[in-house]
């Protein structure tokens, strides 16, 4: 989960993801309900809108009534809460031992990106502590109609089964495959992706306990970065080069998807760039040297969990893959700075210097690269 904006895995991250812009009205998953006393949101399942009963806690929402069978049988009867933190139109249901994330998709590029995230999560199992993929299912409508769906599934056991059925055969109007046929080239209509994953133990590193102990916090974050950098990236399913990042940024700029109101105060305006287009041009002209490592891609405090004085997990892996070392450093630096200066959370923790991070990493700060990657993130 990003503090500023917000990817598929445990919480919510910048690019609503797993990473899409605001949903078109026909496929929007959430709406504010006047009946919901907390002003929360409800899940739209075609014509069915599950509502919170008066007995439920304010802000809690019911599970969709038409969950894929493979997922339903893994969570049936378990108590849960919903997680509305973040700025994504995804919906997150938190159980004692697992988390279900549901994302609406209507574009093949988004679908493929989310499929890649699941492949990355599987690749990372046993290498670093990340949520384990328990089941991943997708339902898509090829013609965007209400009654035509292609159901695709891949569960932790490795058995491909169709959404809405616990058998592997064909039923009317539904295709069932092993895995989510990414890269098939077919046009994808509106639909949903469902990711059920294990729950990461511990507390977010932005927990008050750690903010009140900055030296311990910075030591833990430095160890988390070093943990990522220690992984051999050979075979990693995703490679985020600077060129690919700039290509995605260009798409967002050209389609008016950049929210300038959610940027650093001096990025745009009188003392900054005239527009996202001007910033994009500057980024294209000032590309730094590339230092490839395993990069989280959204390394902010809410995405790093700690338990027992050790890193217990990373969440929000929608941008994780081979990437520049300084991208994670830059976003960690910004996250530290704003968690302590009151920008995130409102409470100011005085006498903190984010340069403590470089002391713990044992490196000299590259201010130009830090500025570059913070500016690049403004376009996402």
Short mmCIF file of C-alpha atoms in Angstrom, two decimals:
data_model
loop_
_atom_site.label_atom_id
_atom_site.label_comp_id
_atom_site.label_asym_id
_atom_site.label_seq_id
_atom_site.Cartn_x
_atom_site.Cartn_y
_atom_site.Cartn_z
CA UNK A 1 0.00 0.00 0.00
CA UNK A 2 1.37 3.36 -0.88
CA UNK A 3 0.86 6.24 1.52
CA UNK A 4 0.21 8.64 -1.35
CA UNK A 5 -1.52 6.95 -4.15
CA UNK A 6 -2.07 3.46 -4.33
CA UNK A 7 -1.22 -2.54 -7.29
CA UNK A 8 -2.53 -7.88 -7.00
CA UNK A 9 -1.51 -8.69 -3.44
CA UNK A 10 -2.10 -8.12 0.21
CA UNK A 11 -2.94 -4.45 0.46
CA UNK A 12 -3.46 -1.59 -1.92
CA UNK A 13 -0.70 0.19 -3.81
CA UNK A 14 -0.24 3.11 -6.29
CA UNK A 15 -1.80 2.08 -9.50
CA UNK A 16 -4.89 0.34 -8.28
CA UNK A 17 -3.97 -3.18 -9.23
CA UNK A 18 -2.67 -4.51 -9.07
CA UNK A 19 -2.46 -0.82 -11.52
CA UNK A 20 -5.28 0.63 -13.43
CA UNK A 21 -6.79 4.11 -13.73
CA UNK A 22 -10.28 4.92 -12.55
CA UNK A 23 -12.85 2.40 -13.71
CA UNK A 24 -15.41 3.24 -16.38
CA UNK A 25 -18.92 3.50 -14.92
CA UNK A 26 -20.06 0.17 -16.35
CA UNK A 27 -17.33 -1.72 -14.53
CA UNK A 28 -16.88 0.37 -11.39
CA UNK A 29 -16.74 -1.97 -8.42
CA UNK A 30 -17.56 0.40 -5.60
CA UNK A 31 -20.05 3.07 -4.74
CA UNK A 32 -20.71 5.06 -1.60
CA UNK A 33 -23.78 3.87 0.19
CA UNK A 34 -25.88 6.29 2.24
CA UNK A 35 -27.05 3.30 4.27
CA UNK A 36 -23.49 2.60 5.35
CA UNK A 37 -23.03 4.70 8.46
CA UNK A 38 -19.26 4.93 8.00
CA UNK A 39 -19.50 6.30 4.47
CA UNK A 40 -17.78 3.13 3.23
CA UNK A 41 -18.18 1.41 -0.09
CA UNK A 42 -20.09 -1.55 -1.44
CA UNK A 43 -19.16 -4.17 -3.98
CA UNK A 44 -21.20 -4.16 -7.17
CA UNK A 45 -21.76 -7.68 -8.47
CA UNK A 46 -23.70 -7.05 -11.66
CA UNK A 47 -27.25 -6.38 -10.39
CA UNK A 48 -26.54 -7.63 -6.87
CA UNK A 49 -25.32 -5.14 -4.26
CA UNK A 50 -24.57 -6.91 -0.96
CA UNK A 51 -25.26 -4.55 1.94
CA UNK A 52 -24.12 -4.42 5.50
CA UNK A 53 -26.70 -5.60 7.96
CA UNK A 54 -27.37 -3.38 11.01
CA UNK A 55 -25.73 -6.01 13.20
CA UNK A 56 -22.40 -5.72 11.36
CA UNK A 57 -19.72 -3.26 12.36
CA UNK A 58 -19.81 0.06 10.52
CA UNK A 59 -17.63 0.02 7.44
CA UNK A 60 -17.65 -3.76 7.03
CA UNK A 61 -18.98 -5.22 3.77
CA UNK A 62 -20.31 -8.59 2.75
CA UNK A 63 -18.42 -10.95 0.46
CA UNK A 64 -19.71 -11.11 -3.13
CA UNK A 65 -22.43 -13.65 -3.55
CA UNK A 66 -20.88 -15.18 -6.69
CA UNK A 67 -17.28 -15.89 -5.69
CA UNK A 68 -15.48 -18.53 -7.76
CA UNK A 69 -16.01 -21.92 -6.18
CA UNK A 70 -12.30 -22.66 -5.74
CA UNK A 71 -11.96 -19.56 -3.58
CA UNK A 72 -15.27 -19.90 -1.79
CA UNK A 73 -14.43 -23.38 -0.50
CA UNK A 74 -11.14 -22.09 0.99
CA UNK A 75 -12.72 -19.25 2.96
CA UNK A 76 -16.27 -20.42 3.60
CA UNK A 77 -17.35 -19.88 7.19
CA UNK A 78 -14.28 -17.90 8.19
CA UNK A 79 -14.77 -14.54 9.93
CA UNK A 80 -13.26 -11.55 8.14
CA UNK A 81 -12.87 -7.81 8.09
CA UNK A 82 -12.54 -5.46 5.14
CA UNK A 83 -9.54 -3.22 4.54
CA UNK A 84 -10.49 0.11 2.98
CA UNK A 85 -7.07 1.75 3.47
CA UNK A 86 -5.64 3.20 0.28
CA UNK A 87 -6.96 4.75 -2.90
CA UNK A 88 -7.71 1.70 -5.00
CA UNK A 89 -11.04 0.51 -6.37
CA UNK A 90 -9.95 -2.99 -5.40
CA UNK A 91 -11.62 -4.64 -2.44
CA UNK A 92 -9.74 -6.48 0.27
CA UNK A 93 -11.20 -9.03 2.68
CA UNK A 94 -8.91 -9.92 5.59
CA UNK A 95 -9.30 -13.31 7.29
CA UNK A 96 -7.30 -14.64 10.25
CA UNK A 97 -4.87 -16.55 8.03
CA UNK A 98 -5.40 -15.21 4.51
CA UNK A 99 -6.40 -12.19 2.45
CA UNK A 100 -8.72 -12.01 -0.58
CA UNK A 101 -8.24 -9.21 -3.09
CA UNK A 102 -10.76 -8.58 -5.88
CA UNK A 103 -9.93 -6.29 -8.79
CA UNK A 104 -12.11 -5.17 -11.68
CA UNK A 105 -10.37 -5.27 -15.07
CA UNK A 106 -11.47 -4.25 -18.55
CA UNK A 107 -8.14 -3.97 -20.40
CA UNK A 108 -5.73 -6.70 -21.55
CA UNK A 109 -2.66 -4.69 -20.51
CA UNK A 110 -3.98 -4.47 -16.94
CA UNK A 111 -4.94 -8.12 -16.97
CA UNK A 112 -1.48 -9.16 -18.15
CA UNK A 113 0.23 -6.93 -15.58
CA UNK A 114 -1.76 -8.48 -12.76
CA UNK A 115 -1.07 -11.98 -14.09
CA UNK A 116 2.64 -11.08 -14.06
CA UNK A 117 2.37 -9.96 -10.44
CA UNK A 118 1.06 -13.38 -9.46
CA UNK A 119 3.93 -15.03 -11.35
CA UNK A 120 6.39 -12.81 -9.45
CA UNK A 121 4.78 -13.74 -6.13
CA UNK A 122 5.14 -17.43 -6.95
CA UNK A 123 8.76 -16.93 -8.05
CA UNK A 124 9.57 -15.15 -4.78
CA UNK A 125 8.21 -17.95 -2.56
CA UNK A 126 11.08 -19.33 -0.50
CA UNK A 127 13.40 -16.47 -1.47
CA UNK A 128 12.02 -13.64 0.68
CA UNK A 129 8.96 -13.48 2.95
CA UNK A 130 5.97 -12.62 0.73
CA UNK A 131 2.31 -13.69 0.73
CA UNK A 132 1.82 -17.22 -0.64
CA UNK A 133 -0.61 -17.47 -3.55
CA UNK A 134 -3.35 -19.82 -2.38
CA UNK A 135 -5.66 -19.39 -5.35
CA UNK A 136 -5.90 -17.02 -8.32
CA UNK A 137 -9.00 -16.90 -10.50
CA UNK A 138 -10.14 -14.66 -13.33
CA UNK A 139 -13.49 -14.12 -14.99
CA UNK A 140 -13.69 -12.09 -18.19
CA UNK A 141 -16.48 -11.19 -20.59
CA UNK A 142 -15.19 -11.34 -24.15
CA UNK A 143 -17.94 -9.11 -25.50
CA UNK A 144 -18.41 -6.94 -22.37
CA UNK A 145 -21.91 -8.36 -22.11
CA UNK A 146 -23.52 -9.22 -18.82
CA UNK A 147 -23.87 -12.96 -19.41
CA UNK A 148 -20.80 -14.02 -21.38
CA UNK A 149 -17.77 -14.93 -19.25
CA UNK A 150 -14.48 -16.69 -19.77
CA UNK A 151 -13.54 -18.26 -16.45
CA UNK A 152 -9.89 -19.07 -15.80
CA UNK A 153 -8.26 -20.29 -12.64
CA UNK A 154 -5.00 -21.43 -11.11
CA UNK A 155 -4.88 -22.65 -7.52
CA UNK A 156 -1.97 -23.31 -5.20
CA UNK A 157 -2.33 -27.04 -5.80
CA UNK A 158 -1.57 -26.43 -9.49
CA UNK A 159 -4.95 -27.59 -10.71
CA UNK A 160 -6.69 -25.36 -13.21
CA UNK A 161 -10.43 -25.20 -12.61
CA UNK A 162 -13.15 -22.96 -13.82
CA UNK A 163 -14.59 -20.08 -11.90
CA UNK A 164 -17.89 -20.98 -10.33
CA UNK A 165 -17.35 -24.74 -10.43
CA UNK A 166 -15.29 -27.34 -8.59
CA UNK A 167 -14.92 -29.50 -11.69
CA UNK A 168 -12.62 -29.06 -14.66
CA UNK A 169 -15.12 -29.55 -17.47
CA UNK A 170 -16.92 -27.14 -19.77
CA UNK A 171 -20.28 -25.60 -18.98
CA UNK A 172 -22.44 -23.32 -21.03
CA UNK A 173 -20.74 -20.02 -21.83
CA UNK A 174 -17.71 -20.63 -19.61
CA UNK A 175 -14.20 -21.65 -20.68
CA UNK A 176 -11.92 -23.20 -18.08
CA UNK A 177 -8.14 -23.24 -18.37
CA UNK A 178 -5.09 -23.91 -16.23
CA UNK A 179 -3.74 -20.47 -15.50
CA UNK A 180 -4.74 -17.12 -16.93
CA UNK A 181 -3.66 -17.47 -20.58
CA UNK A 182 -1.65 -14.23 -20.47
CA UNK A 183 -0.19 -13.11 -23.75
CA UNK A 184 -2.82 -14.88 -25.83
CA UNK A 185 -3.54 -11.66 -27.69
CA UNK A 186 -7.29 -11.97 -27.28
CA UNK A 187 -9.37 -8.92 -26.50
CA UNK A 188 -10.57 -8.90 -22.93
CA UNK A 189 -13.90 -7.54 -21.87
CA UNK A 190 -14.86 -6.50 -18.37
CA UNK A 191 -14.38 -8.91 -15.55
CA UNK A 192 -12.72 -9.61 -12.22
CA UNK A 193 -9.49 -11.06 -10.91
CA UNK A 194 -9.55 -12.79 -7.53
CA UNK A 195 -6.35 -13.38 -5.56
CA UNK A 196 -6.41 -15.36 -2.32
CA UNK A 197 -3.08 -15.27 -0.49
CA UNK A 198 -1.64 -16.03 2.90
CA UNK A 199 -1.54 -13.23 5.44
CA UNK A 200 1.82 -11.68 6.31
CA UNK A 201 2.45 -11.66 10.09
CA UNK A 202 3.63 -8.70 12.11
CA UNK A 203 3.12 -4.95 12.03
CA UNK A 204 3.63 -2.39 9.31
CA UNK A 205 6.94 -0.59 9.72
CA UNK A 206 4.98 2.68 9.99
CA UNK A 207 3.44 1.45 13.23
CA UNK A 208 3.75 3.97 16.08
CA UNK A 209 6.06 1.60 17.94
CA UNK A 210 8.69 1.91 15.21
CA UNK A 211 8.16 5.61 14.52
CA UNK A 212 8.96 6.22 18.18
CA UNK A 213 12.17 4.18 17.74
CA UNK A 214 13.70 5.65 14.57
CA UNK A 215 17.12 4.02 14.87
CA UNK A 216 15.55 0.56 15.14
CA UNK A 217 13.19 1.35 12.27
CA UNK A 218 15.93 2.53 9.93
CA UNK A 219 18.05 -0.51 10.76
CA UNK A 220 15.12 -2.77 9.84
CA UNK A 221 14.41 -0.94 6.58
CA UNK A 222 18.07 -1.12 5.59
CA UNK A 223 18.01 -4.87 6.24
CA UNK A 224 14.88 -5.17 4.10
CA UNK A 225 16.59 -3.41 1.19
CA UNK A 226 19.67 -5.59 1.53
CA UNK A 227 17.43 -8.68 1.61
CA UNK A 228 15.97 -7.71 -1.75
CA UNK A 229 19.37 -6.92 -3.25
CA UNK A 230 20.77 -10.30 -2.15
CA UNK A 231 18.39 -12.24 -4.43
CA UNK A 232 19.74 -13.60 -7.72
CA UNK A 233 17.40 -12.05 -10.30
CA UNK A 234 17.99 -14.70 -12.96
CA UNK A 235 14.60 -16.03 -14.01
CA UNK A 236 12.63 -13.17 -12.46
CA UNK A 237 9.34 -12.90 -14.41
CA UNK A 238 9.35 -9.08 -14.54
CA UNK A 239 12.04 -6.64 -15.69
CA UNK A 240 11.27 -2.97 -15.07
CA UNK A 241 13.85 -1.00 -17.05
CA UNK A 242 13.86 2.80 -17.01
CA UNK A 243 12.63 2.71 -20.62
CA UNK A 244 9.62 0.59 -19.64
CA UNK A 245 8.83 2.91 -16.73
CA UNK A 246 9.00 5.94 -19.03
CA UNK A 247 6.80 4.21 -21.60
CA UNK A 248 4.15 3.59 -18.95
CA UNK A 249 4.54 7.14 -17.69
CA UNK A 250 4.06 8.47 -21.23
CA UNK A 251 0.83 6.49 -21.57
CA UNK A 252 -0.45 7.94 -18.31
CA UNK A 253 0.47 11.49 -19.30
CA UNK A 254 -1.07 11.20 -22.76
CA UNK A 255 -4.30 9.80 -21.31
CA UNK A 256 -4.60 12.40 -18.52
CA UNK A 257 -4.17 9.82 -15.76
CA UNK A 258 -1.72 11.82 -13.64
CA UNK A 259 -3.15 13.36 -10.47
CA UNK A 260 -1.07 16.50 -9.91
CA UNK A 261 -2.92 17.21 -6.66
CA UNK A 262 -1.27 14.10 -5.19
CA UNK A 263 2.30 15.27 -5.84
CA UNK A 264 5.04 16.84 -3.76
CA UNK A 265 4.34 20.57 -3.21
CA UNK A 266 7.26 21.75 -5.37
CA UNK A 267 6.90 19.30 -8.27
CA UNK A 268 4.45 21.36 -10.32
CA UNK A 269 3.54 25.02 -10.39
CA UNK A 270 5.50 28.23 -10.10
CA UNK A 271 8.72 26.69 -8.78
CA UNK A 272 8.36 23.32 -10.48
CA UNK A 273 7.38 21.78 -13.80
CA UNK A 274 4.67 23.44 -15.84
CA UNK A 275 2.81 20.17 -16.43
CA UNK A 276 3.16 16.37 -16.35
CA UNK A 277 4.22 16.57 -20.00
CA UNK A 278 7.08 18.88 -19.08
CA UNK A 279 8.13 16.54 -16.27
CA UNK A 280 8.02 13.54 -18.61
CA UNK A 281 10.23 15.36 -21.12
CA UNK A 282 12.77 16.15 -18.37
CA UNK A 283 12.78 12.53 -17.20
CA UNK A 284 13.38 11.30 -20.76
CA UNK A 285 16.33 13.69 -21.12
CA UNK A 286 17.96 12.88 -17.76
CA UNK A 287 17.88 9.09 -17.47
CA UNK A 288 20.36 7.90 -14.81
CA UNK A 289 22.70 4.92 -15.01
CA UNK A 290 20.86 1.66 -14.40
CA UNK A 291 21.86 -0.53 -11.42
CA UNK A 292 19.65 -3.64 -11.68
CA UNK A 293 18.65 -5.52 -8.52
CA UNK A 294 15.49 -7.17 -7.24
CA UNK A 295 13.37 -4.07 -6.63
CA UNK A 296 10.15 -3.95 -4.64
CA UNK A 297 9.01 -1.04 -6.80
CA UNK A 298 6.90 0.65 -4.09
CA UNK A 299 9.17 0.49 -1.08
CA UNK A 300 7.26 2.53 1.48
CA UNK A 301 6.79 1.84 5.16
CA UNK A 302 3.26 0.32 4.96
CA UNK A 303 4.57 -2.35 2.55
CA UNK A 304 7.24 -3.70 4.91
CA UNK A 305 6.14 -5.83 7.88
CA UNK A 306 8.13 -6.53 11.02
CA UNK A 307 7.77 -9.15 13.75
CA UNK A 308 10.14 -10.10 16.55
CA UNK A 309 12.72 -7.56 15.50
CA UNK A 310 13.02 -9.00 11.98
CA UNK A 311 11.47 -8.38 8.57
CA UNK A 312 8.45 -10.68 8.41
CA UNK A 313 7.15 -9.83 4.96
CA UNK A 314 6.71 -7.58 1.95
CA UNK A 315 3.29 -6.79 0.51
CA UNK A 316 1.99 -4.94 -2.56
CA UNK A 317 4.22 -6.59 -5.11
CA UNK A 318 2.52 -5.11 -8.16
CA UNK A 319 5.71 -3.34 -9.25
CA UNK A 320 8.22 -5.92 -7.98
CA UNK A 321 10.83 -7.25 -10.37
CA UNK A 322 14.25 -6.42 -11.74
CA UNK A 323 14.65 -2.68 -11.34
CA UNK A 324 17.04 0.07 -10.42
CA UNK A 325 18.51 -0.08 -6.93
CA UNK A 326 17.90 3.62 -6.36
CA UNK A 327 14.18 3.46 -7.05
CA UNK A 328 13.57 1.61 -3.77
CA UNK A 329 16.06 3.81 -1.92
CA UNK A 330 14.31 6.96 -3.18
CA UNK A 331 10.80 5.81 -2.25
CA UNK A 332 11.99 4.56 1.14
CA UNK A 333 13.70 7.90 1.78
CA UNK A 334 10.54 9.83 0.90
CA UNK A 335 8.39 7.50 3.00
CA UNK A 336 10.66 7.95 6.02
CA UNK A 337 10.77 11.71 5.61
CA UNK A 338 7.00 12.13 5.37
CA UNK A 339 6.10 9.63 8.09
CA UNK A 340 8.25 11.63 10.49
CA UNK A 341 7.39 15.17 9.34
CA UNK A 342 3.62 14.66 9.70
CA UNK A 343 2.76 14.54 5.99
CA UNK A 344 1.52 10.96 6.47
CA UNK A 345 -0.47 10.42 9.64
CA UNK A 346 -0.41 14.01 10.88
CA UNK A 347 1.94 13.48 13.82
CA UNK A 348 5.37 15.11 13.75
CA UNK A 349 8.30 13.19 15.20
CA UNK A 350 11.02 15.83 15.77
CA UNK A 351 14.77 15.43 15.49
CA UNK A 352 14.65 12.74 12.83
CA UNK A 353 17.02 12.80 9.87
CA UNK A 354 16.15 10.45 6.96
CA UNK A 355 19.85 10.41 6.03
CA UNK A 356 20.18 7.82 8.81
CA UNK A 357 19.13 5.38 6.09
CA UNK A 358 22.41 5.85 4.21
CA UNK A 359 24.41 5.31 7.38
CA UNK A 360 22.68 1.95 7.91
CA UNK A 361 23.13 1.00 4.25
CA UNK A 362 26.78 1.99 4.34
CA UNK A 363 26.55 4.03 1.13
CA UNK A 364 26.78 7.64 0.09
CA UNK A 365 23.45 9.15 -1.03
CA UNK A 366 23.10 9.81 -4.76
CA UNK A 367 20.84 12.88 -4.54
CA UNK A 368 20.33 13.11 -8.28
CA UNK A 369 19.04 9.54 -8.56
CA UNK A 370 16.85 9.98 -5.48
CA UNK A 371 15.30 13.09 -7.00
CA UNK A 372 14.87 11.37 -10.37
CA UNK A 373 12.92 8.40 -9.00
CA UNK A 374 10.75 10.53 -6.74
CA UNK A 375 9.89 12.69 -9.77
CA UNK A 376 9.23 9.60 -11.90
CA UNK A 377 6.82 8.32 -9.25
CA UNK A 378 4.85 11.58 -9.51
CA UNK A 379 3.53 10.33 -12.87
CA UNK A 380 2.07 7.16 -11.34
#
